[in-house]
GROMACS .gro file of C-alpha atoms in nm:
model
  422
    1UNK     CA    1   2.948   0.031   2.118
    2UNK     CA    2   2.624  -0.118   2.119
    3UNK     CA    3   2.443   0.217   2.218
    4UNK     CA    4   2.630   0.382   1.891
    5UNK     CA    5   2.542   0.021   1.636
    6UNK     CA    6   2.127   0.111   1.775
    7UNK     CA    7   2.180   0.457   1.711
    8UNK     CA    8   2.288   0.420   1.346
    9UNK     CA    9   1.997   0.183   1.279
   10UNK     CA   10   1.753   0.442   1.377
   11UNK     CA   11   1.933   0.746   1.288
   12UNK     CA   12   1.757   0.732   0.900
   13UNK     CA   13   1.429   0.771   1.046
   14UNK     CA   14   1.536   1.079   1.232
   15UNK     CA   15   1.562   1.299   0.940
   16UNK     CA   16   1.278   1.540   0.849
   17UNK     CA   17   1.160   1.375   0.562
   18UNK     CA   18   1.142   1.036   0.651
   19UNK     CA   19   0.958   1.108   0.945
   20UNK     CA   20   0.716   1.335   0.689
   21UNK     CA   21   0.674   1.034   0.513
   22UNK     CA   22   0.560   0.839   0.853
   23UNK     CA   23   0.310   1.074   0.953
   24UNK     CA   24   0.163   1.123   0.548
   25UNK     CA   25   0.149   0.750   0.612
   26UNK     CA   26  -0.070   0.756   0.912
   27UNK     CA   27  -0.323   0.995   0.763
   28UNK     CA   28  -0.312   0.772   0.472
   29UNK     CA   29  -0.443   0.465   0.685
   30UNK     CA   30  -0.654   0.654   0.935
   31UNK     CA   31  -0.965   0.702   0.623
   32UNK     CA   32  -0.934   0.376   0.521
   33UNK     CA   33  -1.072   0.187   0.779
   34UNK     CA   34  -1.270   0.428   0.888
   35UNK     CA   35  -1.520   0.311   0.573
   36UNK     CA   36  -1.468  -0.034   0.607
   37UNK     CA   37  -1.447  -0.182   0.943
   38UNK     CA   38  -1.599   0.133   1.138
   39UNK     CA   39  -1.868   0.138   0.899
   40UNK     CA   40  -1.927  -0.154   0.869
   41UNK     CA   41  -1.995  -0.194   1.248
   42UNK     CA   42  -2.204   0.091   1.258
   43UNK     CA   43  -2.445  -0.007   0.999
   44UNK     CA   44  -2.463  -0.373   1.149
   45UNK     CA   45  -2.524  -0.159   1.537
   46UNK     CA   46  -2.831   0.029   1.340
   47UNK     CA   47  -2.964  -0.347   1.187
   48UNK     CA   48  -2.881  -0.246   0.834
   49UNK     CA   49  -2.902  -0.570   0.639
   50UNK     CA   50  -2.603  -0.802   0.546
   51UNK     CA   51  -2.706  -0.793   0.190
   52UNK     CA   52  -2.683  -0.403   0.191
   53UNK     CA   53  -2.378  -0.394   0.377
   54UNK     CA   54  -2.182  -0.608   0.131
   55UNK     CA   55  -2.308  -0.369  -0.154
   56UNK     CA   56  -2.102  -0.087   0.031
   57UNK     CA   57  -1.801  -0.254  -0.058
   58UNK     CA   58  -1.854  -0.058  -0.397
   59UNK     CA   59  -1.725   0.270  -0.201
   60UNK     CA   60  -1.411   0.193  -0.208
   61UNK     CA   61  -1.370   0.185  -0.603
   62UNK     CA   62  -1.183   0.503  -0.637
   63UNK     CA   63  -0.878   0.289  -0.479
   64UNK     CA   64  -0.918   0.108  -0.770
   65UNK     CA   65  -0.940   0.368  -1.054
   66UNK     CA   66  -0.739   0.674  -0.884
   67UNK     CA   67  -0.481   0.660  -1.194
   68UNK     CA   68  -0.799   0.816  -1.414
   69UNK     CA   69  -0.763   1.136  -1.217
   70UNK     CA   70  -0.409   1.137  -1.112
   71UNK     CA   71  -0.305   1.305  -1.490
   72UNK     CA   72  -0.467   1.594  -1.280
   73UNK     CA   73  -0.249   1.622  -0.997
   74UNK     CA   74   0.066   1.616  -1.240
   75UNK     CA   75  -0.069   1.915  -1.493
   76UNK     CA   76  -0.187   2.174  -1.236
   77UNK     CA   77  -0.073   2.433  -0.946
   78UNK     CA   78  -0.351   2.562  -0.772
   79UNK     CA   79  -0.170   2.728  -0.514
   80UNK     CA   80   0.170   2.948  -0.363
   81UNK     CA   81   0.266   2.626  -0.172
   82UNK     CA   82   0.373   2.464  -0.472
   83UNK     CA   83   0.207   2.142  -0.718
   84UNK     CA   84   0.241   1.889  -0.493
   85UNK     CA   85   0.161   2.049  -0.117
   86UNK     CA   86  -0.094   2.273  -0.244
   87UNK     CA   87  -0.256   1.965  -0.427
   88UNK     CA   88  -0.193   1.808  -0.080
   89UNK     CA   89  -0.369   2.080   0.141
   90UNK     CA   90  -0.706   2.114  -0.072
   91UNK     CA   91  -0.757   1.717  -0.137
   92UNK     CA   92  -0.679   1.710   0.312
   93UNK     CA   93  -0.935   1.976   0.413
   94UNK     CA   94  -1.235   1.829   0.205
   95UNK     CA   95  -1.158   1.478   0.355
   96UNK     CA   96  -1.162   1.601   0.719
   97UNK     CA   97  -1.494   1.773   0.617
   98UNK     CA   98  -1.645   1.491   0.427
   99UNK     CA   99  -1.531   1.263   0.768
  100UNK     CA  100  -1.725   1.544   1.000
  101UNK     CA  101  -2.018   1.503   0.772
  102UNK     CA  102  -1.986   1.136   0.745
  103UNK     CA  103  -2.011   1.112   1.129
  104UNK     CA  104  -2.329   1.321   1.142
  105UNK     CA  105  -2.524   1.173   0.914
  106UNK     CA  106  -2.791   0.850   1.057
  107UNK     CA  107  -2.862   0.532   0.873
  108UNK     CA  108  -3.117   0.517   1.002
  109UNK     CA  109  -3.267   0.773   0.848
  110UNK     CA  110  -3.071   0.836   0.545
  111UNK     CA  111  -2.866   0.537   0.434
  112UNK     CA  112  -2.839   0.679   0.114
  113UNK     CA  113  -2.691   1.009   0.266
  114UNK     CA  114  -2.435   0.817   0.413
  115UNK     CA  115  -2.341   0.617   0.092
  116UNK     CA  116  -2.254   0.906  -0.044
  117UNK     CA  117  -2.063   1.058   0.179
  118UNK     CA  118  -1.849   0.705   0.212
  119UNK     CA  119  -1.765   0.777  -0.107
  120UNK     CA  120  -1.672   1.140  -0.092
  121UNK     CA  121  -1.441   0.989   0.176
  122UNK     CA  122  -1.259   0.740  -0.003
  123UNK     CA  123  -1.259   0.973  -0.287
  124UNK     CA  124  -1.055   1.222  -0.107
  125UNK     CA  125  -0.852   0.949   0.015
  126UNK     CA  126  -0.780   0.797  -0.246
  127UNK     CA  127  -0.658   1.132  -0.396
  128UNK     CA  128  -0.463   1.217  -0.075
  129UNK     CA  129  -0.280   0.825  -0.131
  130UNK     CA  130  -0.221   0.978  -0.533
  131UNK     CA  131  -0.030   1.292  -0.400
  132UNK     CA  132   0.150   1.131  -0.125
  133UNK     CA  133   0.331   0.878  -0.335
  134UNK     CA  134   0.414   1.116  -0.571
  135UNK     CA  135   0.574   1.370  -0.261
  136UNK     CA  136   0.739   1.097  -0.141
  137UNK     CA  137   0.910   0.978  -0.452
  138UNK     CA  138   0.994   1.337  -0.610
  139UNK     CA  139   1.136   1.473  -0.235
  140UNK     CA  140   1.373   1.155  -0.185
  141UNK     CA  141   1.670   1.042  -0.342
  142UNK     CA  142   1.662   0.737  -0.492
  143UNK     CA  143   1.840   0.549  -0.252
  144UNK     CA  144   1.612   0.657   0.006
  145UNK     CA  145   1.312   0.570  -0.153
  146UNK     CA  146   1.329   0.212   0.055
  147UNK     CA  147   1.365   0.363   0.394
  148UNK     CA  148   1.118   0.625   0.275
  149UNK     CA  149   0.851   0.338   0.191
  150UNK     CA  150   0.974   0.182   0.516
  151UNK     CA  151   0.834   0.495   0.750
  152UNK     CA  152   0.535   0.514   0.497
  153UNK     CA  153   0.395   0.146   0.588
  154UNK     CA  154   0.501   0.212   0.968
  155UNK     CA  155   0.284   0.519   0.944
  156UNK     CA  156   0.010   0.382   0.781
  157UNK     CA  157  -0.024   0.022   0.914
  158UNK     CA  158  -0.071   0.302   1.297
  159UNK     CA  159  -0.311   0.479   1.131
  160UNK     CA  160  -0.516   0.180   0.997
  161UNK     CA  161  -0.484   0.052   1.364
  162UNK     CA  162  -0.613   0.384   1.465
  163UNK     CA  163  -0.886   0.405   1.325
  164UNK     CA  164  -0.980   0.044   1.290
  165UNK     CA  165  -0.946  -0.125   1.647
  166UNK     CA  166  -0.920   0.229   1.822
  167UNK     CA  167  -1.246   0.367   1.677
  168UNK     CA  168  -1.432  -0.002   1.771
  169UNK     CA  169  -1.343   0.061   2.117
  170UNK     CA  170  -1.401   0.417   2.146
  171UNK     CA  171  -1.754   0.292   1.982
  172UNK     CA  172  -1.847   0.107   2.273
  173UNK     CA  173  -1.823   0.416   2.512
  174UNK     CA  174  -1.905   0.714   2.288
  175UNK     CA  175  -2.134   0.786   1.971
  176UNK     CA  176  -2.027   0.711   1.615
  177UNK     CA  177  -2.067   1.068   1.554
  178UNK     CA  178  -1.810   1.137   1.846
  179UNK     CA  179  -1.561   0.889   1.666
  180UNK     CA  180  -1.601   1.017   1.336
  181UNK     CA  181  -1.538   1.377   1.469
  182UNK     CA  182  -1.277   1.290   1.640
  183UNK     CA  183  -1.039   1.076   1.345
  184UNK     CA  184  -1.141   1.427   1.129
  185UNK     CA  185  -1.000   1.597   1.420
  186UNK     CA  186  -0.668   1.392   1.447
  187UNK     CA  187  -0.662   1.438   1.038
  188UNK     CA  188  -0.518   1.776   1.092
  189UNK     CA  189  -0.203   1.625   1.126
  190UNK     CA  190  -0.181   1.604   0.810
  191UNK     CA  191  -0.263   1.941   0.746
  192UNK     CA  192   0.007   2.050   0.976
  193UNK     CA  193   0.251   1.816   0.795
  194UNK     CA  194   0.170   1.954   0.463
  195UNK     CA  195   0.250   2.352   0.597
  196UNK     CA  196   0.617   2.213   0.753
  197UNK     CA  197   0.689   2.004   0.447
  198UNK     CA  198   0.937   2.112   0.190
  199UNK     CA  199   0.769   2.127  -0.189
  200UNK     CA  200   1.006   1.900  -0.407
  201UNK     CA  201   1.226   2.069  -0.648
  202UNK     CA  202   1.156   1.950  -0.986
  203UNK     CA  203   1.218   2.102  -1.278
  204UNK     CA  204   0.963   1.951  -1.547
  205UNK     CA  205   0.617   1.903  -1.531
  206UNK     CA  206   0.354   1.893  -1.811
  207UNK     CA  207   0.214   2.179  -1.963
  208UNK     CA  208  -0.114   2.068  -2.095
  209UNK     CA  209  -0.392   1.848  -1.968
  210UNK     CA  210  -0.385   1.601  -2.268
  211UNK     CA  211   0.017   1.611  -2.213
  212UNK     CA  212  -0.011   1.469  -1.868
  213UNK     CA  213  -0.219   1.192  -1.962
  214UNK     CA  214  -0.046   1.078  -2.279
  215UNK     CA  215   0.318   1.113  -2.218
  216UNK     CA  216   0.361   0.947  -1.868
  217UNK     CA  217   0.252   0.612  -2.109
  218UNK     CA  218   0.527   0.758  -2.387
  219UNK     CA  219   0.779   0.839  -2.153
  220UNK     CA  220   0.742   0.528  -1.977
  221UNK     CA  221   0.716   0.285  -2.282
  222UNK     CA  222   1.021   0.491  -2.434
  223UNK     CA  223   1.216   0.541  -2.160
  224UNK     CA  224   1.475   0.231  -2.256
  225UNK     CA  225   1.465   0.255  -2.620
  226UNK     CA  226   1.785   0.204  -2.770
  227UNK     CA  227   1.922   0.184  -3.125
  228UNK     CA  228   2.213  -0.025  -3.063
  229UNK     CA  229   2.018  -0.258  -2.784
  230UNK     CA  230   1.704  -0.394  -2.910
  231UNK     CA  231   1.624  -0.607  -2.598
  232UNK     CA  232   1.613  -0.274  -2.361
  233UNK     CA  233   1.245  -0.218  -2.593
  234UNK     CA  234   1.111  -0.492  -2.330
  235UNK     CA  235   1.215  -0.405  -2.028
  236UNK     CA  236   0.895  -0.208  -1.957
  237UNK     CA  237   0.710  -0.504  -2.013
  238UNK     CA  238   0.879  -0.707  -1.753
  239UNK     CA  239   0.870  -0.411  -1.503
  240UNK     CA  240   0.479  -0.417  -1.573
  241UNK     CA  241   0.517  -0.807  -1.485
  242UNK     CA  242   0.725  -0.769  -1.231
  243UNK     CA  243   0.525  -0.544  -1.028
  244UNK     CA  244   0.184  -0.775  -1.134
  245UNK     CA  245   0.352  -1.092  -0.992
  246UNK     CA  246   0.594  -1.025  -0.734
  247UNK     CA  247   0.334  -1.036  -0.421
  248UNK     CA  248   0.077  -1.242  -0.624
  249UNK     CA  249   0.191  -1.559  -0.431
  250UNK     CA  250   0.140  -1.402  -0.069
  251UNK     CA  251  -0.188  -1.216  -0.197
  252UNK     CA  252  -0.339  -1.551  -0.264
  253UNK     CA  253  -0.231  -1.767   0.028
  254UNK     CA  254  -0.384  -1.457   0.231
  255UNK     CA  255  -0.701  -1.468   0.050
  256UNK     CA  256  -0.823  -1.793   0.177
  257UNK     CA  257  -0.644  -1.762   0.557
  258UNK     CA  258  -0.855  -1.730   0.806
  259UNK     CA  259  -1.099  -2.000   0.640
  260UNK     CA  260  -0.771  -2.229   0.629
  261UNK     CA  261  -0.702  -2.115   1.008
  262UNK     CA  262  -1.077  -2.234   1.122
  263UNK     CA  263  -1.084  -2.528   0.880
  264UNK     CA  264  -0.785  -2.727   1.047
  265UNK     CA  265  -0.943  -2.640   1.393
  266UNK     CA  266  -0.904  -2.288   1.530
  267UNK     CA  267  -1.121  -2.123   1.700
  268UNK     CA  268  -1.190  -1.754   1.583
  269UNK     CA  269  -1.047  -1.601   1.893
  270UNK     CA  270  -0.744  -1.806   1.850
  271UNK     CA  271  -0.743  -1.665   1.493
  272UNK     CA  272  -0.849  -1.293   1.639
  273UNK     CA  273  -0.528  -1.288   1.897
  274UNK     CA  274  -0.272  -1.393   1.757
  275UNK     CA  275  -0.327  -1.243   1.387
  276UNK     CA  276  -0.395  -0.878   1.593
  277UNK     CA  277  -0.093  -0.885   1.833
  278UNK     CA  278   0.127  -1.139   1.650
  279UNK     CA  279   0.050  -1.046   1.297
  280UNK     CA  280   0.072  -0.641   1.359
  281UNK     CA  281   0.366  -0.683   1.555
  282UNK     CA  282   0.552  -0.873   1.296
  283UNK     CA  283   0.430  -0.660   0.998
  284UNK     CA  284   0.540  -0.345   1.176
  285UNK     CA  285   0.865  -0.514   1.267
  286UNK     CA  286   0.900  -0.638   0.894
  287UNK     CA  287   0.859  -0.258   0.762
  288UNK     CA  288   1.104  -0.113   0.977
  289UNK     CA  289   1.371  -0.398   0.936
  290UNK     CA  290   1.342  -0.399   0.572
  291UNK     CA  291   1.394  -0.048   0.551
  292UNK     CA  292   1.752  -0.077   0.754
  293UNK     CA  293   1.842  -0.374   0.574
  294UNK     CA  294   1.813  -0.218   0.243
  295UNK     CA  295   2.036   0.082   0.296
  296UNK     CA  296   2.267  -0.194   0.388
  297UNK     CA  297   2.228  -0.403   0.108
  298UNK     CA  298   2.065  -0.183  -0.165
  299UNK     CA  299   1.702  -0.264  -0.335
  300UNK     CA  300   1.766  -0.478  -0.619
  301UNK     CA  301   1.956  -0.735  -0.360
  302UNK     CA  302   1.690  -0.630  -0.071
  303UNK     CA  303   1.386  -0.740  -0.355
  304UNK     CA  304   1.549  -1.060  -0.431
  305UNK     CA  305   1.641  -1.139  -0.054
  306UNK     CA  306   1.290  -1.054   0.065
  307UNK     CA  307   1.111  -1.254  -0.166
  308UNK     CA  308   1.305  -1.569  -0.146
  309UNK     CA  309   1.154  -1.483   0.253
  310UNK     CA  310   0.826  -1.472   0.130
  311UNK     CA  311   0.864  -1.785  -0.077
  312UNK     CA  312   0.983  -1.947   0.260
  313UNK     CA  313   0.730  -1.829   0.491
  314UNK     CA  314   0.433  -1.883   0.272
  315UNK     CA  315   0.520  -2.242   0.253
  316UNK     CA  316   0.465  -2.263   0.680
  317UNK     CA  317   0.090  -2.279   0.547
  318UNK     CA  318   0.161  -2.658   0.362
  319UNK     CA  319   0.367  -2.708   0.733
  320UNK     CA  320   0.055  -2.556   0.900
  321UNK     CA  321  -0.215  -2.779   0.740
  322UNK     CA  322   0.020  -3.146   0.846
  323UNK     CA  323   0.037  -2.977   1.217
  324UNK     CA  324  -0.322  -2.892   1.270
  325UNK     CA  325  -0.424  -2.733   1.546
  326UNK     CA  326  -0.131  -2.643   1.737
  327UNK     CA  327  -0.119  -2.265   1.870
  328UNK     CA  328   0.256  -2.279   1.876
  329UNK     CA  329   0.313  -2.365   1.521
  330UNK     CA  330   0.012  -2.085   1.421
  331UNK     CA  331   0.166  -1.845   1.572
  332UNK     CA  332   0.494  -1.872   1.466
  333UNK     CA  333   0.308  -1.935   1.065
  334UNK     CA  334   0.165  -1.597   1.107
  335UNK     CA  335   0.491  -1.405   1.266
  336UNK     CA  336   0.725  -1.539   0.987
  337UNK     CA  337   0.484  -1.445   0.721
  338UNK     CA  338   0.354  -1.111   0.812
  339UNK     CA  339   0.757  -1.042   0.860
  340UNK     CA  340   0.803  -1.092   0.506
  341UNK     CA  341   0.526  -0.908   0.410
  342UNK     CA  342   0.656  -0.631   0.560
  343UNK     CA  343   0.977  -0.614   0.464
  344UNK     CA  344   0.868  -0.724   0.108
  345UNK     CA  345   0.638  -0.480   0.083
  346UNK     CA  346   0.862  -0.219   0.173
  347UNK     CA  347   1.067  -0.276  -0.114
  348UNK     CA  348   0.804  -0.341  -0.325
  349UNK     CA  349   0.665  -0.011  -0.313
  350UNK     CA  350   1.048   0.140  -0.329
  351UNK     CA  351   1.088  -0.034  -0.629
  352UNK     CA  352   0.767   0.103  -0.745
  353UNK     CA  353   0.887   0.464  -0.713
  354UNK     CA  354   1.242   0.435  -0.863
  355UNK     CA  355   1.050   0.315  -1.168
  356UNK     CA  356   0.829   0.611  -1.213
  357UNK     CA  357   0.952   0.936  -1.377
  358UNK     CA  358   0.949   1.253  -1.135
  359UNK     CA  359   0.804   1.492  -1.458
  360UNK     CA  360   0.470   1.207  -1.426
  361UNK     CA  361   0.505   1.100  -1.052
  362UNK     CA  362   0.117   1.121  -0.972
  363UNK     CA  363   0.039   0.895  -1.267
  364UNK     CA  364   0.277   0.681  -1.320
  365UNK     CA  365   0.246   0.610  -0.967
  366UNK     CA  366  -0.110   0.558  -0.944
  367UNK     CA  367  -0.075   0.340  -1.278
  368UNK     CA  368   0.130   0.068  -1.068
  369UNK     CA  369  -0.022   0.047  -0.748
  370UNK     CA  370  -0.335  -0.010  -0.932
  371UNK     CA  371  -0.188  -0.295  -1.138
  372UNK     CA  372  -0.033  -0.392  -0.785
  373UNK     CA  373  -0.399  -0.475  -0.661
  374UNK     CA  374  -0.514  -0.640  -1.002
  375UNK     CA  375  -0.405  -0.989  -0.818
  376UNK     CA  376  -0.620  -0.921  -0.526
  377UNK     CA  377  -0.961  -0.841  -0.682
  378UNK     CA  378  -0.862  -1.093  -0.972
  379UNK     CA  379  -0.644  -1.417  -0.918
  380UNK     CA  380  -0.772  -1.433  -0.493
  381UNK     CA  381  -1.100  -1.483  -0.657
  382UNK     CA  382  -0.969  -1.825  -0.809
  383UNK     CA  383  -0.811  -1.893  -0.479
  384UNK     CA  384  -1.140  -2.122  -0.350
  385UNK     CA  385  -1.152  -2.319  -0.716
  386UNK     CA  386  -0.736  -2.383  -0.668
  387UNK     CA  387  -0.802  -2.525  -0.334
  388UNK     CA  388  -1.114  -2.747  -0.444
  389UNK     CA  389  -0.908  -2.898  -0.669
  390UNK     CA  390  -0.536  -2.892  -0.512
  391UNK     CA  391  -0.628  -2.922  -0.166
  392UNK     CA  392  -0.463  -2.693   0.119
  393UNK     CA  393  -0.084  -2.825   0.106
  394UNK     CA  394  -0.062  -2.839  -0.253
  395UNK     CA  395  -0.229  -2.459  -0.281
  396UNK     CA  396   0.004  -2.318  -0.026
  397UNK     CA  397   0.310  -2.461  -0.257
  398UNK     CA  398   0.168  -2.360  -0.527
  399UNK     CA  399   0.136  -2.007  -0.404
  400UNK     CA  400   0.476  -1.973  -0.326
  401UNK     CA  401   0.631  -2.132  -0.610
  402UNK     CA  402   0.464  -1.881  -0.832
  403UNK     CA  403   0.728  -1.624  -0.640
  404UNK     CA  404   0.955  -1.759  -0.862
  405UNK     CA  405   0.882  -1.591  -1.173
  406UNK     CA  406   0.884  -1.287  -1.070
  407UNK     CA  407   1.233  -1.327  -0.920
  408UNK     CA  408   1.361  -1.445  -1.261
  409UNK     CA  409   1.208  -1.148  -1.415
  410UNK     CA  410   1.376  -0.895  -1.172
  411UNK     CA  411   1.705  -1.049  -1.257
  412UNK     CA  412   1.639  -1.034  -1.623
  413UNK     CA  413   1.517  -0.624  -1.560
  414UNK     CA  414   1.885  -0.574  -1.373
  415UNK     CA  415   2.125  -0.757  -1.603
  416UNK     CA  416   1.958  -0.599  -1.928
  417UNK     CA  417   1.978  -0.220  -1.786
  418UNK     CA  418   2.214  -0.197  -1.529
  419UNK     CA  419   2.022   0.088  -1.358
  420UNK     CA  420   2.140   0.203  -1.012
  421UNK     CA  421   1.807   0.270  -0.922
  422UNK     CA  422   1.797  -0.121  -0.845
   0.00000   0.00000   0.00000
């Protein structure tokens, strides 16, 4: 009986597609770290200075601004395996190349060399991140889309991991050059992937360049108009603020954490352990739960549910600051809220998908994940001003009060179009 109730739970990532969307997840976080933190300790290893450093931050822009190209992805075929794989397969083989090349190049010699190829890599990844969202919404039904997201985060959260602490360690025995070849080498799983993969069946797409850039704003702007119901004219509005606000709370209690952590009296190992083993495990845990729990309970009830969590679990930081420094009460801060995070984010990005159209996946897609990350380059940087003036216990309310909103909103989205696809 119990064998059969474990069984069920993981039977949904069993099935070819979800487990697609796991690995496209992996090779989605492998590139990512490998120009931040791997860099970043390479440069440091060669004595590259602080204040250059900091200015390669600016690499990883195209994150930022992939929605300017995405109009691409939806327009063209360039080859037999169809828009989306063959997209898939050519953006895949110049990122494992422009990883090789990254990994041969010397700072020391060239820094400038190896700006640029950073950037060609989060280019290409970037672009890879464009065409997987949009596989992974047009190949799965909407009510898979959760679980779908779910294997996605598990997938890329390993890959991040991967490539972040693996490639640290593997960079105290071997050469960066070995490491770099190495996470280009383990990118041809995604290569692989994108061969075995089914090409979605869909039966629209646009015809002209200037078609896929306009409409997916028209279609989306239009998509509720109705004569008889006036109000439906807003609700893309509040899906816009919906998606701006709903992790804008746990985006700016993060922001500030780990000074928070060693302000109250951790040490920075403390911090180190527990956020790697604790946090990680909890996120991952989060991701997959959420993903079971919503094909139980569906994704407008799994959004609401999840972020009342959130709202919970980012108040343990006001509980955090009375404690002080007590290890027990961190780490249990830290489990609770990556949890949430997970499982939030899981829906989050489900809910994400059911809103775009399949005819403008790429850009529509690309649109909202980019106005996802607005509150983390924008409102965290307020985060240190709030706190001046608040002071920790009052922030860490604050920041999950502002939760609330967005829950309203979701309610308001649901009762005004009765859409399945929440």
């Amino acid at each position: 009986m119990i064998f059969d109730s474990i069984q069920n739970i993981f039977k949904p990532y069993s099935e070819k597609k979800i487990i697609i969307s796991m690995i496209m997840g992996f090779v989605a976080g492998l590139p990512l770290l490998l120009t931040i933190t791997l860099l970043q300790a390479w440069l440091t290893d060669v004595n590259v200075s602080k204040s250059t450093i900091g200015l390669f931050a600016l690499i990883g822009l195209p994150y930022s601004l992939k929605f300017l190209w995405a109009p691409i992805f939806d327009r063209y075929v360039i080859s037999p395996l169809g828009r989306r794989r063959g997209w898939l397969l050519f953006v895949q083989v110049l990122l494992i190349i422009s990883i090789f090349l990254l990994g041969q190049s010397n700072p020391e010699i060239n820094l400038y060399n190896v700006a640029v190829l950073s950037l060609s890599v989060t280019f290409f990844s970037a672009s890879q991140d464009i065409i997987i969202d949009a596989y992974r919404r047009e190949s799965l039904l909407e009510k898979e889309q959760t679980i779908g997201a779910s294997a996605y985060v598990l997938g890329y959260r390993f890959g991040a991991l991967a490539a972040g602490a693996g490639g640290l360690i593997l960079a105290d025995i071997y050469s960066y050059s070995f490491v770099y070849t190495l996470m280009s080498l383990i990118m041809l799983l995604g290569v692989v992937t994108t061969f075995f993969a089914n090409e979605p069946k869909i039966t629209a797409q646009p015809t002209t360049l200037k078609e896929s850039i306009i409409e997916p704003f028209k279609e989306f702007f239009n998509r509720y108009q109705v004569e008889k119901n006036d109000i439906q004219k807003y609700v893309p509005y509040l899906i816009l603020l919906f998606v701006l606000l709903y992790k804008v709370g746990d985006t700016m209690a993060h922001s500030l954490s780990t000074n928070f952590y060693l302000e109250i009296g951790f040490s920075k190992t403390e911090i180190g352990t527990v956020v790697k083993f604790f946090g990680l495990g909890a996120t991952l845990i989060g991701a997959f739960v959420g993903g079971v729990l919503s094909l139980k309970i569906g994704l407008y009830k799994s959004l609401i549910y999840f972020g009342v969590f959130q709202l919970i679990a980012t108040l343990g930081f006001a509980v955090l600051f009375y404690t002080g420094d007590n290890i027990v009460m961190l780490i249990g801060v830290i489990t609770l809220e990556n949890l949430a995070a997970g499982m939030g984010y899981t829906a989050y990005l489900a809910f994400i998908a059911n809103m775009t159209s399949k005819q403008f996946t790429a850009t529509q897609f690309a649109l909202m994940t980019a106005l996802m990350s607005l509150p983390r380059t924008f409102l965290s940087g307020t985060s240190g001003f709030l706190v001046e003036m608040l002071d920790w216990d009052i922030y860490f309310i604050f920041c999950s009060l502002i939760a609330i909103p967005a829950l309203l909103i979701l309610k308001k989205i649901k009762f005004i179009i009765k859409d399945e696809q929440i």
